[in-house]
Tab-separated table of N, CA and C in Angstrom:
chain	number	residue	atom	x	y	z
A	501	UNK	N	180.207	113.231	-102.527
A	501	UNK	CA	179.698	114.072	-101.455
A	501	UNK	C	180.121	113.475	-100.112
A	502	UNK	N	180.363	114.149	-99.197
A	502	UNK	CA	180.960	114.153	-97.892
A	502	UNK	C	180.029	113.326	-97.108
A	503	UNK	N	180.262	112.460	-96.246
A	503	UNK	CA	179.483	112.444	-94.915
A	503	UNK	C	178.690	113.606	-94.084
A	504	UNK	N	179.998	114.094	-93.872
A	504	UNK	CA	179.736	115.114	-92.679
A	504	UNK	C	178.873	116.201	-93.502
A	505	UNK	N	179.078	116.296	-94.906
A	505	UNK	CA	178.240	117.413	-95.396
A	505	UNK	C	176.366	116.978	-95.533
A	506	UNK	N	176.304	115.734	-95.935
A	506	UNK	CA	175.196	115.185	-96.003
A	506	UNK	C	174.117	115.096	-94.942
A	507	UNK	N	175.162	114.373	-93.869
A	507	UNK	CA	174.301	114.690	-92.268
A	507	UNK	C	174.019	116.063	-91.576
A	508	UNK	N	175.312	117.218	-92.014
A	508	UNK	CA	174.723	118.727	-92.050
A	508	UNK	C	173.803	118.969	-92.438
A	509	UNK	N	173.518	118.783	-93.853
A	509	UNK	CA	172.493	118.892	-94.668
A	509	UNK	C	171.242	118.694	-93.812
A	510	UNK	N	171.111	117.019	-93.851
A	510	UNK	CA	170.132	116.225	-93.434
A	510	UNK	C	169.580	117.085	-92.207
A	511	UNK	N	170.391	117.793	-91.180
A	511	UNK	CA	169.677	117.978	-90.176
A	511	UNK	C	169.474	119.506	-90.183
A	512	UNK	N	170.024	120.488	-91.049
A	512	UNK	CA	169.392	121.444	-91.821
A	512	UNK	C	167.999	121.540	-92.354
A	513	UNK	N	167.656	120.485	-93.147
A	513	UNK	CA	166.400	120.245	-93.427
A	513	UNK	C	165.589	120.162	-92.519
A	514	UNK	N	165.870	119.071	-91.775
A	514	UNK	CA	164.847	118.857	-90.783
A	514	UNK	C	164.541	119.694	-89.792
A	515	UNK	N	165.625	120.552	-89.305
A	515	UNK	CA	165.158	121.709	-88.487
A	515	UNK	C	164.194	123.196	-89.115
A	516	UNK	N	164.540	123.140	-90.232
A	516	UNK	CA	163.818	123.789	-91.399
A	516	UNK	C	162.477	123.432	-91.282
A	517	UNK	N	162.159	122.338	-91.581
A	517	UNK	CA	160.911	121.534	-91.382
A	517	UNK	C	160.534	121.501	-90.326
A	518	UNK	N	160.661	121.775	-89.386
A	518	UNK	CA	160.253	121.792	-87.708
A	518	UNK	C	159.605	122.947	-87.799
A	519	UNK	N	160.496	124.151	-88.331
A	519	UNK	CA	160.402	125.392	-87.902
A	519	UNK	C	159.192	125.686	-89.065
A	520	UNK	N	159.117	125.421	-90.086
A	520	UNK	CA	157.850	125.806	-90.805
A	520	UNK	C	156.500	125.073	-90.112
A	521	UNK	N	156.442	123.587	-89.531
A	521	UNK	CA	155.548	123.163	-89.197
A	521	UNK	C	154.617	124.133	-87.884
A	522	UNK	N	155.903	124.142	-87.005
A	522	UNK	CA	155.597	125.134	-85.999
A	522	UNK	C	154.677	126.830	-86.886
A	523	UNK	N	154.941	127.195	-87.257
A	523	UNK	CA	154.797	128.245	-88.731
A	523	UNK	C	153.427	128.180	-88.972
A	524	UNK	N	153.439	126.678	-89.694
A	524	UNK	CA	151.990	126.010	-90.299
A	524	UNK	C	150.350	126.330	-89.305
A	525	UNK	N	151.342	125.292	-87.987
A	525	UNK	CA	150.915	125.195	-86.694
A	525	UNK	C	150.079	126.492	-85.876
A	526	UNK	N	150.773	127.513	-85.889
A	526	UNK	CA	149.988	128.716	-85.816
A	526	UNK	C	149.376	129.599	-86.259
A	527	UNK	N	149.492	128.939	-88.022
A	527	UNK	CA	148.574	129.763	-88.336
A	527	UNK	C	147.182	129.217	-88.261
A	528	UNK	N	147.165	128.074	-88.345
A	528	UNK	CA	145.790	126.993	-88.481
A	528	UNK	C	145.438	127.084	-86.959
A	529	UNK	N	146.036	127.571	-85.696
A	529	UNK	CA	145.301	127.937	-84.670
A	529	UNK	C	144.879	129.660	-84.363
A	530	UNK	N	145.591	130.191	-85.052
A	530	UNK	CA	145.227	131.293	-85.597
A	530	UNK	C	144.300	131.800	-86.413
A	531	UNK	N	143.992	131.006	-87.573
A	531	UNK	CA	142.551	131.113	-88.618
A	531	UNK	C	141.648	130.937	-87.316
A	532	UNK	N	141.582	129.737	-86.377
A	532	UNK	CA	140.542	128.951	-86.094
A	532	UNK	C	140.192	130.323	-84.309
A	533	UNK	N	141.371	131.035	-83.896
A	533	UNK	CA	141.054	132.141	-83.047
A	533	UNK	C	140.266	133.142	-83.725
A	534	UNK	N	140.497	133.973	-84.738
A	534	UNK	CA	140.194	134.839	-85.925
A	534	UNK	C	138.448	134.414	-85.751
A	535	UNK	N	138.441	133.112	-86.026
A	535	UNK	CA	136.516	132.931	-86.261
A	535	UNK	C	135.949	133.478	-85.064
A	536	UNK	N	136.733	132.993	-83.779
A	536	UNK	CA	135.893	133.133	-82.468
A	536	UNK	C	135.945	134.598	-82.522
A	537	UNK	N	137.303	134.855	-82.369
A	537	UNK	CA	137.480	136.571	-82.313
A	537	UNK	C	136.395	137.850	-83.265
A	538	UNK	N	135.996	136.968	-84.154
A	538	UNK	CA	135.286	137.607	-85.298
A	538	UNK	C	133.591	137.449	-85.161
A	539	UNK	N	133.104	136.432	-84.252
A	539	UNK	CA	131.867	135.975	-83.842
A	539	UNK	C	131.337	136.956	-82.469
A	540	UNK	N	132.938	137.151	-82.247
A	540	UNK	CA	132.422	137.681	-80.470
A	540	UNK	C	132.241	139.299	-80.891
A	541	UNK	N	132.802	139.483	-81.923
A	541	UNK	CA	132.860	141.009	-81.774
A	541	UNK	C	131.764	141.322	-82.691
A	542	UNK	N	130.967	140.288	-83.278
A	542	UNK	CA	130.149	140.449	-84.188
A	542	UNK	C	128.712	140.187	-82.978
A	543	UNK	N	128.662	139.870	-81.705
A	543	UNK	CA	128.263	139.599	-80.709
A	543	UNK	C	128.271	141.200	-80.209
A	544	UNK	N	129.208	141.492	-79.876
A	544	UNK	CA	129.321	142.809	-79.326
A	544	UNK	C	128.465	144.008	-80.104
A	545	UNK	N	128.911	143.788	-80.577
A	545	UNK	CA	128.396	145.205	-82.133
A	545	UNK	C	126.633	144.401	-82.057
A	546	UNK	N	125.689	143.301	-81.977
A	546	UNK	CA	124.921	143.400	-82.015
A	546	UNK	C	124.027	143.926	-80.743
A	547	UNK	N	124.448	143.381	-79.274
A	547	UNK	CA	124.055	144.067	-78.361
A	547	UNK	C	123.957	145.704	-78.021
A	548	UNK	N	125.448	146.062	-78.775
A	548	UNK	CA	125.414	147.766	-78.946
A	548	UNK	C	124.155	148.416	-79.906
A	549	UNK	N	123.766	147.454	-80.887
A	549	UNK	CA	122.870	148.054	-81.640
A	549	UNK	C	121.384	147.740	-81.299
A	550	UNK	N	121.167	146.618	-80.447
A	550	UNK	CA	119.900	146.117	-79.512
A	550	UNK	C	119.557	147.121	-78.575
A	551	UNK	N	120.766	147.499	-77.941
A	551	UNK	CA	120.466	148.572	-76.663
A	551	UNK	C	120.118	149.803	-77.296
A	552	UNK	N	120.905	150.557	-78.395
A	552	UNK	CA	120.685	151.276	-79.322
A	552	UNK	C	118.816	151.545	-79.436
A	553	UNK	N	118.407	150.965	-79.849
A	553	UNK	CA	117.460	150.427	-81.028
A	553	UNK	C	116.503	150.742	-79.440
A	554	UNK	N	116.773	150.028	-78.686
A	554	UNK	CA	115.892	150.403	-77.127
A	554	UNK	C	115.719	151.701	-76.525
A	555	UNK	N	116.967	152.302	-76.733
A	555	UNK	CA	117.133	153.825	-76.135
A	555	UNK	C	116.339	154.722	-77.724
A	556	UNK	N	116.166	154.175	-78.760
A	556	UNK	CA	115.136	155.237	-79.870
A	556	UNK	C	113.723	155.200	-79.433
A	557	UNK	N	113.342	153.195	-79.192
A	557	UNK	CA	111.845	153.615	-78.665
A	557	UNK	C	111.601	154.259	-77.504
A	558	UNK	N	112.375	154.409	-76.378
A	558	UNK	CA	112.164	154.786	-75.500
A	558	UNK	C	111.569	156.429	-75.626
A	559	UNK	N	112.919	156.901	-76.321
A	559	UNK	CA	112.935	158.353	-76.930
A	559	UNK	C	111.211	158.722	-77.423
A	560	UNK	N	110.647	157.455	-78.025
A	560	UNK	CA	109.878	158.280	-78.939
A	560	UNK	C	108.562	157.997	-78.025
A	561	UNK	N	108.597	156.728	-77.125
A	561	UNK	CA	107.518	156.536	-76.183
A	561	UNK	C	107.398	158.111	-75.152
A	562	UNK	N	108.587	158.200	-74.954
A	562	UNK	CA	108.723	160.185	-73.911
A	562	UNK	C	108.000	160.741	-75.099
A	563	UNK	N	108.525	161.096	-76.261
A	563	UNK	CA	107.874	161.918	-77.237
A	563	UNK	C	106.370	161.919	-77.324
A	564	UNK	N	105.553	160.659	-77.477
A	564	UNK	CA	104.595	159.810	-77.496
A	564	UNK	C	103.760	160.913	-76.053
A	565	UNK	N	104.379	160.452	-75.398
A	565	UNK	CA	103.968	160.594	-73.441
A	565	UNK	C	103.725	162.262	-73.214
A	566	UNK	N	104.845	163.032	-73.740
A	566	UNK	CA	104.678	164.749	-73.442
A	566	UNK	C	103.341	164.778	-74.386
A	567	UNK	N	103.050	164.190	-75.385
A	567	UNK	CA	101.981	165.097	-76.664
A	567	UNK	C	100.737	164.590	-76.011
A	568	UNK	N	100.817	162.813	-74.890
A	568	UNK	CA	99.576	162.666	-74.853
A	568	UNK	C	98.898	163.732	-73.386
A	569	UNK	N	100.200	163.758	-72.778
A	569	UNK	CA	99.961	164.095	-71.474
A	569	UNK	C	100.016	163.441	-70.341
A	570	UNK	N	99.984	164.447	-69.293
A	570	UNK	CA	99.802	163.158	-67.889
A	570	UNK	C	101.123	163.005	-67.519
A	571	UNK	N	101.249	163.563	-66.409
A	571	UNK	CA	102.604	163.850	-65.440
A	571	UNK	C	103.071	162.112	-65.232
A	572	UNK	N	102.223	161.451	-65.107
A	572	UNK	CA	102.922	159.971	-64.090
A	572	UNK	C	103.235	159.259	-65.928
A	573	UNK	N	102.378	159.272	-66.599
A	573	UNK	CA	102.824	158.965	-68.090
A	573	UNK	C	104.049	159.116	-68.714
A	574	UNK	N	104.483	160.693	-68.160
A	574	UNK	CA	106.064	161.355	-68.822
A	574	UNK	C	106.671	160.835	-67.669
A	575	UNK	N	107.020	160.933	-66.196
A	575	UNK	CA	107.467	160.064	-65.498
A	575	UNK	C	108.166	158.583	-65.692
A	576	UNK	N	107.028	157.754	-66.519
A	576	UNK	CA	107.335	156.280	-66.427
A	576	UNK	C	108.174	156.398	-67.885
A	577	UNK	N	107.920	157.047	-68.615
A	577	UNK	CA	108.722	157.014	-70.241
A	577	UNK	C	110.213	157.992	-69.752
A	578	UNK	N	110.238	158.746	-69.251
A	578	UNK	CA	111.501	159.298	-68.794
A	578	UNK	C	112.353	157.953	-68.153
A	579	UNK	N	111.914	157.439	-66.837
A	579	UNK	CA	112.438	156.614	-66.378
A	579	UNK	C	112.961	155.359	-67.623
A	580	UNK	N	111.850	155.125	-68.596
A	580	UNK	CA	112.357	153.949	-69.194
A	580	UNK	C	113.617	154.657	-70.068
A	581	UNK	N	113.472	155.763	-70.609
A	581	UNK	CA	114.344	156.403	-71.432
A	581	UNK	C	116.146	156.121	-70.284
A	582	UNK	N	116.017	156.906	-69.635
A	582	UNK	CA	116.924	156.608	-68.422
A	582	UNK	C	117.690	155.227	-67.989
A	583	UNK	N	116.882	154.463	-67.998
A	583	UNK	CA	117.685	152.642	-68.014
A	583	UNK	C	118.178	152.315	-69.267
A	584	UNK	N	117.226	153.008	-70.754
A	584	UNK	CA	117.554	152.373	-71.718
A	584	UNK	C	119.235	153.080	-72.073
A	585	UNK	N	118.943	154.493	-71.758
A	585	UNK	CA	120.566	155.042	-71.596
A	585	UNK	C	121.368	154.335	-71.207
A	586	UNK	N	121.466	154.079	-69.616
A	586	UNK	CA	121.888	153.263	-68.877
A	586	UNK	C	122.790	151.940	-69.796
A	587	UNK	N	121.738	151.246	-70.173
A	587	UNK	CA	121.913	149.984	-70.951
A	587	UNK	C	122.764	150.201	-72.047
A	588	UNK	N	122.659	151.151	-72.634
A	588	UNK	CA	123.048	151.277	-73.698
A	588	UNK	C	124.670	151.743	-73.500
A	589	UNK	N	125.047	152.551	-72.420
A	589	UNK	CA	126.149	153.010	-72.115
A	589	UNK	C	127.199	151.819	-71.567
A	590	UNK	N	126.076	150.914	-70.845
A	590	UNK	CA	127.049	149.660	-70.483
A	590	UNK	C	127.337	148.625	-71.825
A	591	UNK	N	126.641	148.944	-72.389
A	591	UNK	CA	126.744	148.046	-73.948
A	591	UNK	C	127.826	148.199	-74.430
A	592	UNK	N	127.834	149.720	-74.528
A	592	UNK	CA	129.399	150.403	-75.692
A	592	UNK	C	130.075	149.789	-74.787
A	593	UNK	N	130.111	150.021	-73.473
A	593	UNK	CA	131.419	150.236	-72.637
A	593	UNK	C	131.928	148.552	-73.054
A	594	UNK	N	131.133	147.983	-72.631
A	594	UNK	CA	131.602	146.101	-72.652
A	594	UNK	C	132.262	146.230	-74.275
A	595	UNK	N	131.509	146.439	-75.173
A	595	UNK	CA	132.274	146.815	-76.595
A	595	UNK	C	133.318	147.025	-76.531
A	596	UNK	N	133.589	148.168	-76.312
A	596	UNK	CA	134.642	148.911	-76.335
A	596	UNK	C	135.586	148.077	-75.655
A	597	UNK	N	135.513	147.841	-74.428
A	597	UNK	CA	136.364	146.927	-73.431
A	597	UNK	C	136.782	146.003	-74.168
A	598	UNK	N	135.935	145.215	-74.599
A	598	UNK	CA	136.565	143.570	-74.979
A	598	UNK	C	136.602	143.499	-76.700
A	599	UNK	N	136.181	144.512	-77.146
A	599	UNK	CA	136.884	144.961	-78.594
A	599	UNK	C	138.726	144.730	-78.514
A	600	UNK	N	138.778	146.099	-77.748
A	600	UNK	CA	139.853	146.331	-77.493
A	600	UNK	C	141.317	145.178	-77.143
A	601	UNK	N	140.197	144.280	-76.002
A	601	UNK	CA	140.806	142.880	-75.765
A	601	UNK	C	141.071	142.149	-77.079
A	602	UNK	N	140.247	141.800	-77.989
A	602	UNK	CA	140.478	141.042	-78.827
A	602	UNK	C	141.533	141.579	-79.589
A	603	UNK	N	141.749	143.059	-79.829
A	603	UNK	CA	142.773	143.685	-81.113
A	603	UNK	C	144.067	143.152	-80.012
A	604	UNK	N	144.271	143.504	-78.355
A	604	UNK	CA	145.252	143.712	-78.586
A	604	UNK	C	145.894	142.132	-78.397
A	605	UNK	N	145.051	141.436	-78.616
A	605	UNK	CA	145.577	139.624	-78.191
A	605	UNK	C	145.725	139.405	-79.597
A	606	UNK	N	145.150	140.060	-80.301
A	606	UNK	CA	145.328	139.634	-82.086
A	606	UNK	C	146.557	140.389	-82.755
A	607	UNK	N	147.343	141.323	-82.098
A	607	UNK	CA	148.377	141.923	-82.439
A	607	UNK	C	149.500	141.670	-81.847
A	608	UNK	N	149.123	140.936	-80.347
A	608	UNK	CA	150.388	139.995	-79.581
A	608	UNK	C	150.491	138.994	-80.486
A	609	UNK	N	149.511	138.155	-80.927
A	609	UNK	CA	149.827	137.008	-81.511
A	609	UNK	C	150.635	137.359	-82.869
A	610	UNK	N	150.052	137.859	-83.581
A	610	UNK	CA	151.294	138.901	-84.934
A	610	UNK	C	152.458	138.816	-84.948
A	611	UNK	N	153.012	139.119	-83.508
A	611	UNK	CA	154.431	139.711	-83.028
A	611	UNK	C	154.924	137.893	-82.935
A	612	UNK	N	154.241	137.146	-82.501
A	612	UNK	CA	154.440	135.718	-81.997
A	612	UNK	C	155.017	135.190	-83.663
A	613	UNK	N	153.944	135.274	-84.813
A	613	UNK	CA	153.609	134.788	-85.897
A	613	UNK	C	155.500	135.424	-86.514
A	614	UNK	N	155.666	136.806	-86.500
A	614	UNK	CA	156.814	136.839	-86.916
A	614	UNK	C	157.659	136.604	-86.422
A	615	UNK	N	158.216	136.364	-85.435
A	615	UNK	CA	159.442	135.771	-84.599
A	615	UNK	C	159.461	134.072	-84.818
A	616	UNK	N	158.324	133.444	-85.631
A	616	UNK	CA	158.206	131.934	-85.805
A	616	UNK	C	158.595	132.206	-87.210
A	617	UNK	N	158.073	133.106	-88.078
A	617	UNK	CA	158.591	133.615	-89.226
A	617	UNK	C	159.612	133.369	-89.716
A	618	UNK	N	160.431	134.274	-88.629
A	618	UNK	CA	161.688	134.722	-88.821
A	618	UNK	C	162.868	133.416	-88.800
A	619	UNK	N	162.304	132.423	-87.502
A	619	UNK	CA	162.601	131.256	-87.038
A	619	UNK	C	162.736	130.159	-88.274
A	620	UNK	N	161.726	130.455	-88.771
A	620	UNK	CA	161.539	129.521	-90.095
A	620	UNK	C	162.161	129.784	-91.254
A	621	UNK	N	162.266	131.345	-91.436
A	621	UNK	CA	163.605	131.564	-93.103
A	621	UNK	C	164.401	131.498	-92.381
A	622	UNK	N	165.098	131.502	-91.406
A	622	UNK	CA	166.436	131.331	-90.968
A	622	UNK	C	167.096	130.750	-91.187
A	623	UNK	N	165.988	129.124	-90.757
A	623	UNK	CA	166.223	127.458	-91.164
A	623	UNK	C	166.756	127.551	-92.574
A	624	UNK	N	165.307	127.907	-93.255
A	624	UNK	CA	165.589	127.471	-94.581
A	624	UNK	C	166.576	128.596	-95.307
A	625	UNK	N	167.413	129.373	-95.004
A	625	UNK	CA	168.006	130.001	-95.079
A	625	UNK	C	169.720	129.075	-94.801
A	626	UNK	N	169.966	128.736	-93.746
A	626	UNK	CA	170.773	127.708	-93.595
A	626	UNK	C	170.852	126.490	-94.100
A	627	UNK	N	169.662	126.121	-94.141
A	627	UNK	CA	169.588	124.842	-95.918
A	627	UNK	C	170.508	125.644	-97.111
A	628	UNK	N	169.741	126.412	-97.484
A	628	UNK	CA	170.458	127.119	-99.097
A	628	UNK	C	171.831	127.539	-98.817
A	629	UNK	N	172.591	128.291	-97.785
A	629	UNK	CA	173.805	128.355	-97.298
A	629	UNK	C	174.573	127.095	-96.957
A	630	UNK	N	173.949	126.178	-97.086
A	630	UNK	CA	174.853	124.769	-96.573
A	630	UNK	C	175.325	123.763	-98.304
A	631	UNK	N	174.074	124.637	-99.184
A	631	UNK	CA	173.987	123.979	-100.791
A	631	UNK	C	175.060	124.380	-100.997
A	632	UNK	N	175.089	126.014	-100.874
A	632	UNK	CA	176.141	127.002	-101.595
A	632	UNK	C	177.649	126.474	-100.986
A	633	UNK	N	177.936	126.086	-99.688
A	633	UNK	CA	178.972	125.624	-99.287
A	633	UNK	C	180.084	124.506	-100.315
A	634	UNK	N	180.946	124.956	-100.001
A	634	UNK	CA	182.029	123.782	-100.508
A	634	UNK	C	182.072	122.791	-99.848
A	635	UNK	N	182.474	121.623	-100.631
A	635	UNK	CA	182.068	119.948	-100.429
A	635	UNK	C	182.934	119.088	-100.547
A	636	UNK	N	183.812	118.429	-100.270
A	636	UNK	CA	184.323	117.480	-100.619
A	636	UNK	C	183.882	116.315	-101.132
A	637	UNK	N	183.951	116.219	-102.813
A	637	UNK	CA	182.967	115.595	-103.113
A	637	UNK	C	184.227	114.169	-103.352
């Protein structure tokens, strides 16, 4: 076997090996985004269903308020009904907002993941093309 083919080799590999580590590298900061990303939106979705859950009693305190009577009674349960809307509309909205944030930073990173991908069979792609090569042995 050749010199020059061996040290080809040799540094075939090792760029191979770079390029998977890098590979490795993002996905293990990737699992470890995924948790946060998956906590926050599990964060989100509970405040939407807190505010939720506020705007039913409210509903049923008005309901409550027209059957008992008393103008300043339906007044103060309207009003609470009204903030709990309120609340509840800013809830989705933040949802929705930073939902959205997380998909589309989790689908940039994707695009990242295959271009390191791609980076990485390439390598090892040029390893196996350097086997197949003729040698002066």
């Amino acid at each position: 076997m050749s010199q020059g083919w061996r040290a080809e080799h040799k540094r075939r590999e090792a760029l191979a090996d770079a390029e998977h580590r890098k590979l490795d590298e993002r996905f293990a900061v990737s699992q470890a985004e995924n948790v946060v990303a998956a906590a926050r939106s599990a964060e989100l979705l509970d405040q939407q269903k807190t505010a939720r859950r506020r705007v039913s009693a409210a509903r049923g305190r008005l309901t409550k308020a027209k059957k008992d009577g008393g103008a300043e009674k339906i007044r103060a349960a309207r009003q609470q009904l009204e903030q709990a809307e309120r609340d509840f509309d800013q809830a989705s909205d933040t949802a929705i907002r930073e939902t959205l944030k997380i998909s589309q930073a989790r689908n940039a990173e994707l695009d990242g993941h295959f271009r390191q991908m791609k980076r990485a069979w390439s390598a090892s792609d040029a390893v196996i093309e350097n086997l197949r090569a003729p040698r002066d042995d």
